[in-house]
Short mmCIF file of C-alpha atoms in Angstrom, two decimals:
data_model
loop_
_atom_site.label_atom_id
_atom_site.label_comp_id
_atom_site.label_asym_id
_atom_site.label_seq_id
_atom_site.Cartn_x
_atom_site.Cartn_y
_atom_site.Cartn_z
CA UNK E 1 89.49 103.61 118.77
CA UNK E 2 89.01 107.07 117.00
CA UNK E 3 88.74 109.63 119.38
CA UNK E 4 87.50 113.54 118.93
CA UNK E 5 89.82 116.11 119.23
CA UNK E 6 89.49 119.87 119.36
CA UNK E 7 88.34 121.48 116.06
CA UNK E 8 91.55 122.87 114.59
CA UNK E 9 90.99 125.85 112.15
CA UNK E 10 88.45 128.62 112.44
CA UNK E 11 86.16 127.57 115.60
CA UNK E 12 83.63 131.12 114.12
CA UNK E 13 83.43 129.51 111.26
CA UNK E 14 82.24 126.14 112.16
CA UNK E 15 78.23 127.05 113.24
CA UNK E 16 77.68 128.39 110.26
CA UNK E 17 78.57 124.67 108.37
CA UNK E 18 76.97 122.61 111.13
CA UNK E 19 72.96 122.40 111.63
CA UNK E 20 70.72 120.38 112.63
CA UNK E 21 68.62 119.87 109.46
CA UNK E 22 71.34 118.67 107.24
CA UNK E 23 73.46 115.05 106.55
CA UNK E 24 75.71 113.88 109.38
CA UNK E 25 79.38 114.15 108.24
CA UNK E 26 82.86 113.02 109.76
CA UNK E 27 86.04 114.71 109.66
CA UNK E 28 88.70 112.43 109.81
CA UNK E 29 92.40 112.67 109.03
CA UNK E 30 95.43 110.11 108.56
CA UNK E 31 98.49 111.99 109.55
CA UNK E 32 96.99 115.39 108.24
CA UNK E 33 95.67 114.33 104.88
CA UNK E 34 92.23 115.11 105.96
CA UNK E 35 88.60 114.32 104.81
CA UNK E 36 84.62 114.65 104.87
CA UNK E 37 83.13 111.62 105.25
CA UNK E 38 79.78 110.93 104.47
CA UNK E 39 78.13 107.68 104.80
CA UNK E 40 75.54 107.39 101.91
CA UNK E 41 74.17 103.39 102.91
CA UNK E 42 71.01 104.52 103.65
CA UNK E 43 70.61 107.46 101.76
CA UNK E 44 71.00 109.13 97.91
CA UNK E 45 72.63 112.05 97.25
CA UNK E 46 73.75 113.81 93.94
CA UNK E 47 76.99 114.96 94.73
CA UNK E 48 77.67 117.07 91.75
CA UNK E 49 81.16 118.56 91.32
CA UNK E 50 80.24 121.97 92.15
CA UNK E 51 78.86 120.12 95.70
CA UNK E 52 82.00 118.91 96.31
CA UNK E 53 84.72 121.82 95.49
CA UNK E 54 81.79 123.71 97.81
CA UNK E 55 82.49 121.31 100.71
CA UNK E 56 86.25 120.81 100.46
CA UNK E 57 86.71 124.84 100.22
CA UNK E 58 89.11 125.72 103.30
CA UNK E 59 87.62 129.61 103.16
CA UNK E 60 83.49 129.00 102.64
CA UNK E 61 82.91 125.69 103.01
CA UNK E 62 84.29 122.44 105.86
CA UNK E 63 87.40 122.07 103.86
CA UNK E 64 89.34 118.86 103.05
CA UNK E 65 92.30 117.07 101.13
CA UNK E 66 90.05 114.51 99.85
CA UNK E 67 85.89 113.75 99.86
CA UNK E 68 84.95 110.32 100.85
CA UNK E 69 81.87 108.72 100.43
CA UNK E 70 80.77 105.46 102.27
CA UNK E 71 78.44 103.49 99.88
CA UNK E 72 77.37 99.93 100.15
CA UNK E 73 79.17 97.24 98.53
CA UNK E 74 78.88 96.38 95.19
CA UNK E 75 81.54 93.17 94.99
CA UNK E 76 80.80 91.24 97.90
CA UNK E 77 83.17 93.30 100.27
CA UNK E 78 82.03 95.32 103.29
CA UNK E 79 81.49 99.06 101.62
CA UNK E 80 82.19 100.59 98.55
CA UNK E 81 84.48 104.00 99.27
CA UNK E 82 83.91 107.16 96.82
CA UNK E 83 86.98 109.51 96.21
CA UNK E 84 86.74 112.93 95.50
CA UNK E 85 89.70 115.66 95.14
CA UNK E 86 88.85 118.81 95.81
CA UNK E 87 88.20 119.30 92.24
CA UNK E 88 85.08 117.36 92.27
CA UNK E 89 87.32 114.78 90.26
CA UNK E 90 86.78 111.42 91.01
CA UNK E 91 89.90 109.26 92.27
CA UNK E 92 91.10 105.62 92.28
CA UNK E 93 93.05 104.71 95.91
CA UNK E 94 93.46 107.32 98.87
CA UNK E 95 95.47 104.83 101.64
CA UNK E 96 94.95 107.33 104.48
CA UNK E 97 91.49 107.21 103.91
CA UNK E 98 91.12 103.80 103.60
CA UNK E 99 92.67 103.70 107.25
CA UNK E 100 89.94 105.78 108.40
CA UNK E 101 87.07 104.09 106.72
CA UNK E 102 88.68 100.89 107.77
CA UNK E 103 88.95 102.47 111.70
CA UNK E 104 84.85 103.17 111.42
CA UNK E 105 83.73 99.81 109.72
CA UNK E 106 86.24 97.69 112.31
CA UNK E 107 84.67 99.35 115.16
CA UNK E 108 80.86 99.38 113.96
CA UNK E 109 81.40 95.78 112.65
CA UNK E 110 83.31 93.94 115.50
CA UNK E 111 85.03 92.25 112.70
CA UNK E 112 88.99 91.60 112.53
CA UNK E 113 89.08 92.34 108.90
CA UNK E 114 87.20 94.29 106.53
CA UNK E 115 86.89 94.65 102.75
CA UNK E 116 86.61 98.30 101.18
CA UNK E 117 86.03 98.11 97.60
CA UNK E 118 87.47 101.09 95.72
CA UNK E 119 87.64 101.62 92.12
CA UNK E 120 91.31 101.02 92.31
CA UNK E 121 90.11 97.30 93.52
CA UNK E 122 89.53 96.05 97.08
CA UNK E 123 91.60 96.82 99.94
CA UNK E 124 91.35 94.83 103.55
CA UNK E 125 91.72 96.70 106.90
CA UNK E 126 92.63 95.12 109.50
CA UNK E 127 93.95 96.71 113.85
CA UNK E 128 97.10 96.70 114.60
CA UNK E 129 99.19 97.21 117.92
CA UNK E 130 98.83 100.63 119.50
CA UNK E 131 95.58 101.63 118.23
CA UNK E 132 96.77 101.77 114.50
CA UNK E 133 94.88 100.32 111.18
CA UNK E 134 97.10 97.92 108.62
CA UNK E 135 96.04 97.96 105.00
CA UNK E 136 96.50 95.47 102.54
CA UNK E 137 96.81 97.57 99.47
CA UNK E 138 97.69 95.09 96.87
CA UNK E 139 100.11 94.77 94.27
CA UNK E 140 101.77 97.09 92.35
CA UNK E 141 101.22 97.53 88.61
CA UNK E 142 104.32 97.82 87.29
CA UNK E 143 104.00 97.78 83.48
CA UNK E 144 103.95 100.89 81.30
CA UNK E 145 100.57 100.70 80.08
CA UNK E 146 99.17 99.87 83.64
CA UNK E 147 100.41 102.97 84.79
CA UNK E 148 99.36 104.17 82.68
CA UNK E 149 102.47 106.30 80.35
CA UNK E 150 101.78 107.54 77.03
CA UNK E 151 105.01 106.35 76.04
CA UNK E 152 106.56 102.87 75.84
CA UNK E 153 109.12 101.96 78.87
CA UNK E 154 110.34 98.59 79.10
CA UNK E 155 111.88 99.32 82.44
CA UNK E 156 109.68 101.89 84.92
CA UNK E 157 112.32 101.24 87.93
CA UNK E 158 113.42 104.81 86.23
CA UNK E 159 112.07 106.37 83.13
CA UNK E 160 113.56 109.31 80.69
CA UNK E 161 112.24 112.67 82.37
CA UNK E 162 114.08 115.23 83.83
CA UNK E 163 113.29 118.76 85.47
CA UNK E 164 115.61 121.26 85.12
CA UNK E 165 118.80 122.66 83.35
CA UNK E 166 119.68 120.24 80.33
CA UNK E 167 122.89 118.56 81.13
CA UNK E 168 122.63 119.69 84.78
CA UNK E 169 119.10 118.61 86.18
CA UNK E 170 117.22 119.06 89.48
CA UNK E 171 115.80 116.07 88.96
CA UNK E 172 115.77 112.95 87.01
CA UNK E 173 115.15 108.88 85.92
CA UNK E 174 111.82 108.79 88.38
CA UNK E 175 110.41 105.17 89.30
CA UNK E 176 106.91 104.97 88.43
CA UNK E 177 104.61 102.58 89.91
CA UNK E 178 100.64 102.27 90.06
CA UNK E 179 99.30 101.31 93.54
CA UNK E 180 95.02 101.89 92.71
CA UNK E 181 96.30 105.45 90.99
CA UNK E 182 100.09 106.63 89.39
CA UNK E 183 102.72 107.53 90.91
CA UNK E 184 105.95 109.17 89.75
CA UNK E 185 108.74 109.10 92.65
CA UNK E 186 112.26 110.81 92.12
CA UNK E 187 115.07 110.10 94.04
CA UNK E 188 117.19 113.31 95.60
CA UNK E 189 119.67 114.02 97.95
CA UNK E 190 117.75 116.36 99.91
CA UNK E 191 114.28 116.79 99.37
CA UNK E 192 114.34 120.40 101.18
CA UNK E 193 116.36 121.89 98.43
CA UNK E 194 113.41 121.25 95.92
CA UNK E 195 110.39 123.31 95.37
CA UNK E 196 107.66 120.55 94.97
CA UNK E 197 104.95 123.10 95.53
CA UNK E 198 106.34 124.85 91.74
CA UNK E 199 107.18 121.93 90.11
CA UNK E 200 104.43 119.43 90.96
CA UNK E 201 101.82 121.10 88.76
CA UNK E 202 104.15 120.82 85.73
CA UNK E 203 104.90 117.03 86.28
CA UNK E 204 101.59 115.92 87.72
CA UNK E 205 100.22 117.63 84.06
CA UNK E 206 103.39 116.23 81.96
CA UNK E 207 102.29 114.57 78.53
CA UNK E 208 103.53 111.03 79.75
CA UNK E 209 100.95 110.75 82.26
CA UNK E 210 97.55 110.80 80.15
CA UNK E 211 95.56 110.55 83.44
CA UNK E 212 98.26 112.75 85.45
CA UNK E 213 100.58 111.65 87.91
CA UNK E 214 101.15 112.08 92.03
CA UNK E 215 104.53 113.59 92.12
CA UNK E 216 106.61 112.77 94.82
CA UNK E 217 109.96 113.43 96.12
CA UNK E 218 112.27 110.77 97.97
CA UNK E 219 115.18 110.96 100.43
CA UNK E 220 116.61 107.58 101.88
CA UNK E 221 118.29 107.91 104.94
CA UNK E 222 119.17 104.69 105.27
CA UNK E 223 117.86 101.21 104.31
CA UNK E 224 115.00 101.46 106.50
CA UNK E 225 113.97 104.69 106.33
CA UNK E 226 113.49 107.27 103.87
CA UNK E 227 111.38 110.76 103.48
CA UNK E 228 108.88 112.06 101.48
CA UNK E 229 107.09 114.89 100.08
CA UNK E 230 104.05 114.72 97.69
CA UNK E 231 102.05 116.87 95.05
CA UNK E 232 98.86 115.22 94.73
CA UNK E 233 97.01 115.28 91.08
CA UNK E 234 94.15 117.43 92.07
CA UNK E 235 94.95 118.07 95.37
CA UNK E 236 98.24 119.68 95.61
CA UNK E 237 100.82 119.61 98.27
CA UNK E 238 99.54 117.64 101.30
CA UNK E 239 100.76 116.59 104.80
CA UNK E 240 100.61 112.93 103.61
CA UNK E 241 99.57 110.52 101.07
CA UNK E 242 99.19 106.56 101.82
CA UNK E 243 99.23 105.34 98.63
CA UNK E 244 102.41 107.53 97.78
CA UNK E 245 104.25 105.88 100.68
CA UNK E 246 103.08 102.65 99.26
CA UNK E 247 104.67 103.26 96.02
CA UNK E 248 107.76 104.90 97.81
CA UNK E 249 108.61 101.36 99.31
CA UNK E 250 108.07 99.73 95.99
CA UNK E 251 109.85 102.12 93.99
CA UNK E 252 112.71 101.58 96.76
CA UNK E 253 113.27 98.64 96.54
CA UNK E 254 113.02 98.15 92.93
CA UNK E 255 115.90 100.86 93.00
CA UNK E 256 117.45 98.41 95.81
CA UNK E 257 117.87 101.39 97.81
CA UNK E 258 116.28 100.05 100.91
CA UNK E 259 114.62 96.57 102.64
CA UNK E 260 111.19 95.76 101.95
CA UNK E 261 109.86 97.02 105.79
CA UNK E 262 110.37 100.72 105.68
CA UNK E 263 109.65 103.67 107.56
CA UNK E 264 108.06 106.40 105.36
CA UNK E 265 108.35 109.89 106.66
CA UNK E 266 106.02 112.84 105.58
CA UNK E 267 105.28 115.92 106.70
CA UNK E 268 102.03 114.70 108.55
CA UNK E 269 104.31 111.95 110.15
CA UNK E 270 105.18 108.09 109.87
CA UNK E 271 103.82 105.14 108.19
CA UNK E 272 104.98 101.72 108.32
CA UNK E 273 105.10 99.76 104.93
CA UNK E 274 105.81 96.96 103.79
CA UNK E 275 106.44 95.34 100.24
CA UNK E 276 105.71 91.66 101.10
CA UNK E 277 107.91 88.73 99.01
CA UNK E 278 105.85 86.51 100.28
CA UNK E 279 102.52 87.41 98.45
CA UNK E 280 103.77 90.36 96.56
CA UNK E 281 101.13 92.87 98.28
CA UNK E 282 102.49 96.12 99.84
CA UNK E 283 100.92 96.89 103.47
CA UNK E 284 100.63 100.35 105.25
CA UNK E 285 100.59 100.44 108.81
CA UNK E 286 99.46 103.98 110.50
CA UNK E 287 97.15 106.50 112.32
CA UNK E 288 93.53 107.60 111.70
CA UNK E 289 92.03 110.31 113.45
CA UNK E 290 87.98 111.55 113.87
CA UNK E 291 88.20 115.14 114.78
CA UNK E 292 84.65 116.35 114.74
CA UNK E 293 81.34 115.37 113.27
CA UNK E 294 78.52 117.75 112.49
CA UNK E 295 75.65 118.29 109.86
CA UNK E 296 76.33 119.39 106.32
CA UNK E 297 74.60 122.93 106.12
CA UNK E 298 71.38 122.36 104.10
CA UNK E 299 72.28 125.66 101.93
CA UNK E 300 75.25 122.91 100.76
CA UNK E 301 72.49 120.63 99.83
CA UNK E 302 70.25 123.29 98.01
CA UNK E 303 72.84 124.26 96.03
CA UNK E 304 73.48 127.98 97.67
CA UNK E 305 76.84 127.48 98.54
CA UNK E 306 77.87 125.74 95.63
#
């Protein structure tokens, strides 16, 4: 069961976003990757790009890592989830969300599994021990032009980019995997001694990704464990990313670095994942968290605040 928590940020602030004229919102988070969730099956609303970057603002508006929408179904599953960056851009796959959707649908529904259709295709929720939410994310698309990369690769367990000095880079040969969106992961010795936040813009823009790239970087610490950071396309740096971890494992074991069931470490915390032989789906295993609800300010709605 979600449970509320104390409003983290600035408590001044909040009055001024909640009313009670407006549409109910949730904010939820998976390991810090947080969101505003608003649930849309009963009502329309244009949510314009300007609407959204006014939302997810951290200074002016309820601020978020992503935007989610909770729509009805449109392929026979349960819902249909909306993804928004804080860009107004519209996104593919978010894992952590999917974990909370999953978290609110499995509790309203009574149901031991539920289908949330995304536009990266449909991923099942299902609880797991301890209070946590397993995701069936699917397979991976492997293939260059699933990726997509505006370049031919007949092998994408490590492509030809590198970041740095030539003949001496920081970092090279990243796997690249596409788990609902693209990933590029490169492998380092010590992901503390690279400055993600500088470089991620430059990759997550780089000519070989025509619809950009997540950029993350690995560590393995040993064949069951390895750590993280990610630069989100349109998002920037976050506390953690779901469907990065889920290409992590893949990319992993590709690399036969590590086992298929993994520990991923990010800054936000852990997730368990898995890269199953046995069906060749990869399946995330972790937290979701409601920390408040409230009322979108109708100012939001009119367009003021945008």
């Amino acid at each position: 069961m979600c449970k509320p928590v104390e409003i983290r940020g600035k408590k001044d602030h909040i009055p001024a976003i909640m009313t009670e004229s407006g549409i109910p919102f949730r904010k939820m988070n998976g390991l810090g990757n947080d969101f505003v969730v608003l649930d849309l099956r009963s009502r329309a609303l244009n949510l314009s790009e300007s609407l959204v970057r006014a939302i997810a603002n951290r200074e002016t508006g309820i601020g978020c890592d992503q935007f989610i929408t909770i729509e009805n179904a449109r392929h026979g599953g349960d819902v249909f989830m909306g993804i928004r960056n804080p860009d107004g851009g519209i996104v593919e796959a978010c894992g952590n969300a999917t974990r909370c959707i999953g978290q609110i649908l499995l509790d309203e529904t009574g149901k031991d599994a539920v289908t949330i259709e995304t536009l990266g295709g449909n991923l099942v929720a299902r609880a797991s021990a301890d209070a946590l939410i397993t995701v069936d994310m699917g397979e991976p698309r492997l293939k260059w032009n699933e990726i997509p990369l505006s370049e031919e690769f007949q092998d994408t367990r490590a492509i030809e980019l590198e970041v740095g000095p030539l003949g001496a880079p920081l970092m090279h040969s990243p796997a690249v995997v596409n788990v609902g969106n693209p990933h590029a992961i490169f492998f380092v010795d010590d992901i503390e001694t690279i400055d993600l936040g500088r470089i991620g813009p430059m990759l997550e823009n780089h000519p070989l990704f025509p619809e950009r790239a997540n950029i993350s970087i690995a560590q393995v610490i040993d064949r069951a464990h390895v750590r993280i950071k990610v630069w989100e396309r349109g998002a920037g740096l976050t506390l953690a990313c779901g469907t990065a971890a889920c290409a992590t494992v893949v990319a992993a074991v590709r690399r036969r670095k590590t086992d298929r069931n993994i520990t991923v470490s990010l800054p936000g915390g852990d997730l368990q994942m898995e890269w199953r032989e046995s069906d060749n789906h990869i399946y995330m295993t972790g937290p979701s968290t409601l920390d408040y609800e409230g009322d979108l300010d109708q100012r939001f709605l009119n367009g003021e605040l945008a």
